Structure formats: C-alpha cells, structure tokens
CSV table of C-alpha atoms in Angstrom, one decimal:
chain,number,residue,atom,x,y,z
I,9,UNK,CA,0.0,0.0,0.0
I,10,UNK,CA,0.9,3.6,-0.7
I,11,UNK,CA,-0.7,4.9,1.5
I,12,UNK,CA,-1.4,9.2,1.0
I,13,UNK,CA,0.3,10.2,-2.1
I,14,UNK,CA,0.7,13.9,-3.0
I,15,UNK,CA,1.9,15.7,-5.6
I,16,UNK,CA,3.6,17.8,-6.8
I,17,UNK,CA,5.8,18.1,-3.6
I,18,UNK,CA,7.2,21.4,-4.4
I,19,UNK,CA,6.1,24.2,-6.6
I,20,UNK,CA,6.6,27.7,-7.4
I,21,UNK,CA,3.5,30.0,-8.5
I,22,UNK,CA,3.5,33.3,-9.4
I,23,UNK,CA,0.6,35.5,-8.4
I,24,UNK,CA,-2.7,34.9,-9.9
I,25,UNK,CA,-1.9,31.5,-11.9
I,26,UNK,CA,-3.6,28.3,-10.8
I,27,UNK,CA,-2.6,24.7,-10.0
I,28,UNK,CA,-4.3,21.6,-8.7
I,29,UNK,CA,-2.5,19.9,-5.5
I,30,UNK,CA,-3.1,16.0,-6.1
I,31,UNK,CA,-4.4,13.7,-3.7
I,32,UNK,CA,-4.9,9.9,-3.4
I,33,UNK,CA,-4.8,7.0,-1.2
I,34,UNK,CA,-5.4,3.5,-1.8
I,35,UNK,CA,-6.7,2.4,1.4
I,36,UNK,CA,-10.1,2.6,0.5
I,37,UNK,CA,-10.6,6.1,3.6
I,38,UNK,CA,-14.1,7.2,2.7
I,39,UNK,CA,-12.6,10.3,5.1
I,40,UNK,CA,-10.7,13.4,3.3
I,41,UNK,CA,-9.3,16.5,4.3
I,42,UNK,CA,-6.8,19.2,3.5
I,43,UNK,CA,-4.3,21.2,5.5
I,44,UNK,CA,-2.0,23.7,5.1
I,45,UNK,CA,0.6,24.1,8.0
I,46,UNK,CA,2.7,27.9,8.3
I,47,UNK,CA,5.4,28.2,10.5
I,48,UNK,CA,4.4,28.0,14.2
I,49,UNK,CA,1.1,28.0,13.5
I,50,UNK,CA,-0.2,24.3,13.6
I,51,UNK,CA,-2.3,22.6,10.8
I,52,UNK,CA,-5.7,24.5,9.7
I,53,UNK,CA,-7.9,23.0,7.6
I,54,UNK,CA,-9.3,23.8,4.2
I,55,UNK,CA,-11.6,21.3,3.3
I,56,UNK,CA,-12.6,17.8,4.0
I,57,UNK,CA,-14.9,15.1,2.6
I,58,UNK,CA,-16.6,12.3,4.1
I,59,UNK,CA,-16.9,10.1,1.2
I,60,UNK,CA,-17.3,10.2,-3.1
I,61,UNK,CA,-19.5,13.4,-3.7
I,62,UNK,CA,-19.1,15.0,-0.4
I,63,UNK,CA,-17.2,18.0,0.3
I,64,UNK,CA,-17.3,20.9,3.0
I,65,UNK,CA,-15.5,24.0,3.7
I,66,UNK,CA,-12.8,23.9,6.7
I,67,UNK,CA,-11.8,26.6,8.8
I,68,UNK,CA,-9.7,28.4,5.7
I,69,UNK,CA,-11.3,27.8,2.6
I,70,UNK,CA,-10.9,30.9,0.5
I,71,UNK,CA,-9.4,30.9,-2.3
I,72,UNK,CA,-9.6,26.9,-2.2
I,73,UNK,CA,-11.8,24.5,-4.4
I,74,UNK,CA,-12.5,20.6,-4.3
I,75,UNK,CA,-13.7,18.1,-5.6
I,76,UNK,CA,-14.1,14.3,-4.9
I,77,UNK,CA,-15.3,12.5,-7.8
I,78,UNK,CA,-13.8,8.8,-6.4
I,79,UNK,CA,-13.0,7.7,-2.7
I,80,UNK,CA,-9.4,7.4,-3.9
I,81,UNK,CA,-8.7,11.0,-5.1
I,82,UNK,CA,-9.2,14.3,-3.2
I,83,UNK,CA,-7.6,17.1,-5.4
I,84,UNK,CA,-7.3,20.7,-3.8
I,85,UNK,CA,-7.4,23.9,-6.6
I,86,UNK,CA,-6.0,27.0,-6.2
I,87,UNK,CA,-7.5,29.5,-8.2
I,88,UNK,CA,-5.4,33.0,-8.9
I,89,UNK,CA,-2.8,32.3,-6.5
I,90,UNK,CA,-1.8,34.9,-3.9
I,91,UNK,CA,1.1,35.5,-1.6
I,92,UNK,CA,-0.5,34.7,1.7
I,93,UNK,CA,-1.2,30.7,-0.2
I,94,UNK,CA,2.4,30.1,0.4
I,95,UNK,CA,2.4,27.3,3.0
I,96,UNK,CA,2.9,23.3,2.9
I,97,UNK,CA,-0.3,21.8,2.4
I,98,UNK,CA,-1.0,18.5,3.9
I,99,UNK,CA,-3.8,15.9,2.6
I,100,UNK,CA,-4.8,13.1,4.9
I,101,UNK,CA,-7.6,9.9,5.0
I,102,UNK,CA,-8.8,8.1,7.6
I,103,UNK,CA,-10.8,5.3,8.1
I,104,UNK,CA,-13.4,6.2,10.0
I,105,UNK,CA,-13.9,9.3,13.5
I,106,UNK,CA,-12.4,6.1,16.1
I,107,UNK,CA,-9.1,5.9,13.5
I,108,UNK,CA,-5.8,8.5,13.9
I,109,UNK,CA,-5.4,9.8,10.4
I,110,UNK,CA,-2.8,9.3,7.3
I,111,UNK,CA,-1.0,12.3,5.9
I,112,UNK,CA,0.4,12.6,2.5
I,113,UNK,CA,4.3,14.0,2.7
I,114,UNK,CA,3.0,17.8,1.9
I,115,UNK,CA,3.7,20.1,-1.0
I,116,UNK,CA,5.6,23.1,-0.6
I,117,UNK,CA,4.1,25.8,-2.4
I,118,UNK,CA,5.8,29.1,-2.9
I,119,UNK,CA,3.7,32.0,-4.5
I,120,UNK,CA,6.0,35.2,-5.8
Z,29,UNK,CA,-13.1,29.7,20.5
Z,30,UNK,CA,-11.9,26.0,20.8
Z,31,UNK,CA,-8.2,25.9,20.9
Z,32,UNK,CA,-5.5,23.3,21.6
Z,33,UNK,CA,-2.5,25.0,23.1
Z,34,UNK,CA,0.8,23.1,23.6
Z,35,UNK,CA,3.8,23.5,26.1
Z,36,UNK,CA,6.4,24.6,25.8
Z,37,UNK,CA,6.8,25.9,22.3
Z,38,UNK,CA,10.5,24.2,21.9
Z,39,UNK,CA,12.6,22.2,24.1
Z,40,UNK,CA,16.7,21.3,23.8
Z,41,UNK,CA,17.6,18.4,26.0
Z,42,UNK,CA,20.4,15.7,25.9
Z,43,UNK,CA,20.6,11.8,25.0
Z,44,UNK,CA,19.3,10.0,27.7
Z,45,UNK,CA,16.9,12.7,29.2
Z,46,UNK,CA,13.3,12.1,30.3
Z,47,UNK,CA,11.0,14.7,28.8
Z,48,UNK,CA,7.0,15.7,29.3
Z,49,UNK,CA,5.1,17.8,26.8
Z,50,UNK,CA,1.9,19.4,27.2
Z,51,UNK,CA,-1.2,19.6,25.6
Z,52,UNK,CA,-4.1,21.5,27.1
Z,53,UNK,CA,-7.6,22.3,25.4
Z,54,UNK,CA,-10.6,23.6,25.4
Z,55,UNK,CA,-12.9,21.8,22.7
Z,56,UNK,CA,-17.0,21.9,22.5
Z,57,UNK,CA,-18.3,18.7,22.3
Z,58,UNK,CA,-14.7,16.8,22.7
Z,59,UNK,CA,-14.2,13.4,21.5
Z,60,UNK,CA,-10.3,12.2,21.7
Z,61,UNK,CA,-7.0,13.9,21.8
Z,62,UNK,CA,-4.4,12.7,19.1
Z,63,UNK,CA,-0.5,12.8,19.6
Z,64,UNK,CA,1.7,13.4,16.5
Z,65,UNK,CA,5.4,13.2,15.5
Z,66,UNK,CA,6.8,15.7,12.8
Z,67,UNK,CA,10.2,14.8,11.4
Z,68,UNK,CA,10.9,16.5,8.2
Z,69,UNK,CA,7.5,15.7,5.9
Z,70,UNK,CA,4.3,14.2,7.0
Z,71,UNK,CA,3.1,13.8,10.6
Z,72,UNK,CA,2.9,10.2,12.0
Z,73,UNK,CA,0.9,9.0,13.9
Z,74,UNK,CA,1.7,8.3,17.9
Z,75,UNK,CA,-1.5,8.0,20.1
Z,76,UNK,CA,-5.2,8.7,19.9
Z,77,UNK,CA,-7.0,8.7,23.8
Z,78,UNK,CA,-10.5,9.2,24.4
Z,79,UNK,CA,-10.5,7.9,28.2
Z,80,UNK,CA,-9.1,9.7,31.2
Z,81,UNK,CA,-6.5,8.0,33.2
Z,82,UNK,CA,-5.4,5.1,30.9
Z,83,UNK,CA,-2.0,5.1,29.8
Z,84,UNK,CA,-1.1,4.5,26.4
Z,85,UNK,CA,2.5,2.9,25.4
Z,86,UNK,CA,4.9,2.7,22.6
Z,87,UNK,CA,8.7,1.6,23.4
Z,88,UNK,CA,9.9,4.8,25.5
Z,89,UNK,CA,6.9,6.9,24.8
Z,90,UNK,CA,3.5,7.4,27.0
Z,91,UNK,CA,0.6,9.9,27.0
Z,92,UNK,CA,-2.2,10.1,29.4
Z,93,UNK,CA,-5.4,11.6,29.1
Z,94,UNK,CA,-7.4,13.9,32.0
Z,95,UNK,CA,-10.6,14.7,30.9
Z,96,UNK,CA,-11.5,16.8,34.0
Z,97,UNK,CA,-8.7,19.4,33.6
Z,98,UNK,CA,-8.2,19.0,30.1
Z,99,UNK,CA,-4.6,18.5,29.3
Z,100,UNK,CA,-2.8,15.6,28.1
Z,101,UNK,CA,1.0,15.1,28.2
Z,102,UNK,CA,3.1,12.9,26.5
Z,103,UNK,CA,6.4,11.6,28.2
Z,104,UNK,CA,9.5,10.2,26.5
Z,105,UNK,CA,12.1,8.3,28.4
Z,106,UNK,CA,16.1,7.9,28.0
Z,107,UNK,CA,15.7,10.3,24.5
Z,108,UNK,CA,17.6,9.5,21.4
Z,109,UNK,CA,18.7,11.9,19.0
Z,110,UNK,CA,15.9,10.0,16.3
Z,111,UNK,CA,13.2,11.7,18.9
Z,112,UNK,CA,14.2,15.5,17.5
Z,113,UNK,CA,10.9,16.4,15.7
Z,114,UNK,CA,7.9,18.8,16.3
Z,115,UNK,CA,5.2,17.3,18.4
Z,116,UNK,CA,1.7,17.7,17.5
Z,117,UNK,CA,-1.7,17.4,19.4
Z,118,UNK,CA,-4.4,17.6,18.6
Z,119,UNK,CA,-8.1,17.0,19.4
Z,120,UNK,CA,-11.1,16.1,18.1
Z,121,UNK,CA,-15.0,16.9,18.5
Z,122,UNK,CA,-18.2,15.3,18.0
Z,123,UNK,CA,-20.6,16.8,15.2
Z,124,UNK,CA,-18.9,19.5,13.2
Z,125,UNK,CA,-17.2,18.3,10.5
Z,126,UNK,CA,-16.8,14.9,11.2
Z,127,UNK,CA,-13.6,14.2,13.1
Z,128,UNK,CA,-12.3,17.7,12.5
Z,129,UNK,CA,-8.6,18.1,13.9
Z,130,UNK,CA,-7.6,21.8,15.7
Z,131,UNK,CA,-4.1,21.2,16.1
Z,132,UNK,CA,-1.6,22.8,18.8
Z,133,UNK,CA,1.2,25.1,17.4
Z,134,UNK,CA,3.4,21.8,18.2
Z,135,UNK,CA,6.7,21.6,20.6
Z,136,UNK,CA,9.7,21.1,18.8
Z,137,UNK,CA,12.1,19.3,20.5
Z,138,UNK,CA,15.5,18.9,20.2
Z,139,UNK,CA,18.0,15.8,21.3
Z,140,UNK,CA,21.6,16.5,21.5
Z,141,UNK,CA,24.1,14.0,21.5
C-alpha cells in the first residue's frame, strides 16, 4: 500500500496562476481532508470530505476548491494564487472518526 | 473559540533525558486527543485517547489523558537523538465536520548527543 500520495511536492506559482494539488490514497478512507501548516502556526484546515461526492468547507477555505469524484482521489485547486497561499499543504484519510489519520508527505508551495 | 495549546513551544535536552510535553484544550463537544510526531514531511501517527486516566505505550513513549482538567501530556524516556521532531496534538469533537482536527502550534524538541 501507498498509503497518501501527494503531488507535486514542491512548486513555485506566481501570483494569480492556478494549480491543482493531487491527492490519493489506496486504502479505501471514505474520510478526506486538506491542510496547510505555516510556521508556528499548527495545521488549519481547508476542506474535508466524508466520502465520493461529499465536500465541505474547513476553517480556511478561501481561495480553495475541491472536488471528490472517487473515494481514492481528493484534489485541492487553487485558483489565482496569492502571496499569503504560500504554505505546505497536507492531505490526509482516515478510516473512520475512532481511527488516527494518514498524511500525505506535503507540498511546498511558494507564490511570488 | 476552541483551541489546543501546547507547552512549551520548543525544548533542547540531551541523550538519555526524560522529557514531558503538554497539551491543554478547550474543545466543544470533545471526542479524543491525538499525539503526532513531525520529522521532516508528514506527521505520523503516535497515540489517539478518548479515556481519562489510561496510559497508552509505545517503546519509551506514554501519554495520558485527563478529561477533568483538560490537558494531556506525553512523556519520553532515555531520548535519542531520532526523537528531534515537532510534536503535534491535537483534538477532536463530536458533530462539526466529522472528526475535525484543531491542532496545537506543536513543541519542537531537540536531542543533542
């Protein structure tokens, strides 16, 4: 198993392009979410999904969009890219609410 | 406002050294607090507790649970330099969005030889 595979893991943007941050995990986690971590500030979350179909906003999702046409892939989109988007963003699965969760190795994103 | 807040912020000890971190919240609804280990990429995975007073063990690392004064701690014994990482709790609520994480700002520990 691969467990939480992200990519790209690093990337340079300049302001106002667009990118999509992959997601997917092949151990059949009907749970989702994203999360960017700054320096010294913890892990917030953007979105999340709770199975194929299902998406919901996070505490900091502007700016952000999702999708989850399959349980396998949660892809996060950045649309016109702005400074303050530089972080490393984190995607992780779980099983189910009694299971700790999986995280993907991150993607460091720069925007200049 | 829930929040997760972590003690202390960063920590240098040597090889050998026992060592407690902190973890004190204040979550609506609470359901379990989750223990973390950051090296260089992804957090992994150490301990999830939803019951006060029952110690959970891995090799030289424990965390306990309170549930009346809301804090957790998580101990390491005779450190090795392998334990320098950031070290992330965090907790979860009921209802919300399912599981939902708020995360401490993490302790970052040090282990010198």
């Amino acid at each position: 198993n691969a467990g939480v595979t992200q990519t790209p893991k690093f990337r340079i943007l300049k302001i106002g392009q667009s990118m999509t941050l992959q997601c997917t995990q092949d151990m059949n986690h009907n749970y989702m979410y994203w999360y960017r971590q700054d320096p010294g500030m913890g892990l917030k979350l953007i979105y999340y999904s709770v199975g194929a179909g299902i998406t919901d906003k996070g505490e900091v999702p502007n700016g952000y969009n999702v999708s989850r046409s399959t349980t396998e892939d949660f892809p996060l989109r950045l649309e016109l890219a702005a400074p303050s988007q530089t972080s490393v963003y984190f995607c992780a699965s779980r099983l189910g609410t009694n299971y700790g969760y999986t995280f993907g190795s991150g993607t460091r994103l720069t925007v200049v | 406002e829930d929040k997760v807040v972590q003690s202390p912020l960063s920590l240098v000890v040597h090889e050998g050294d026992t060592v407690t971190l902190n973890c004190s919240y204040e979550v609506t609804n609470f359901r379990s607090l989750l223990w973390y280990k950051q090296e260089k990429k992804a957090p992994t995975f150490l301990f999830m507790l939803t019951s006060s007073g029952i110690e959970k063990k891995s090799g030289r690392l424990s965390s306990i649970l309170d549930k009346k004064e809301l804090f957790s701690i998580l101990n390491i014994t005779a450190t090795q330099t392998g334990d320098s990482a950031i070290y992330l709790c965090a907790a979860s609520y009921y209802g919300g969005s399912q599981g939902n994480l708020i995360f401490g700002k993490g302790t970052k520990l040090s282990v010198k030889p």
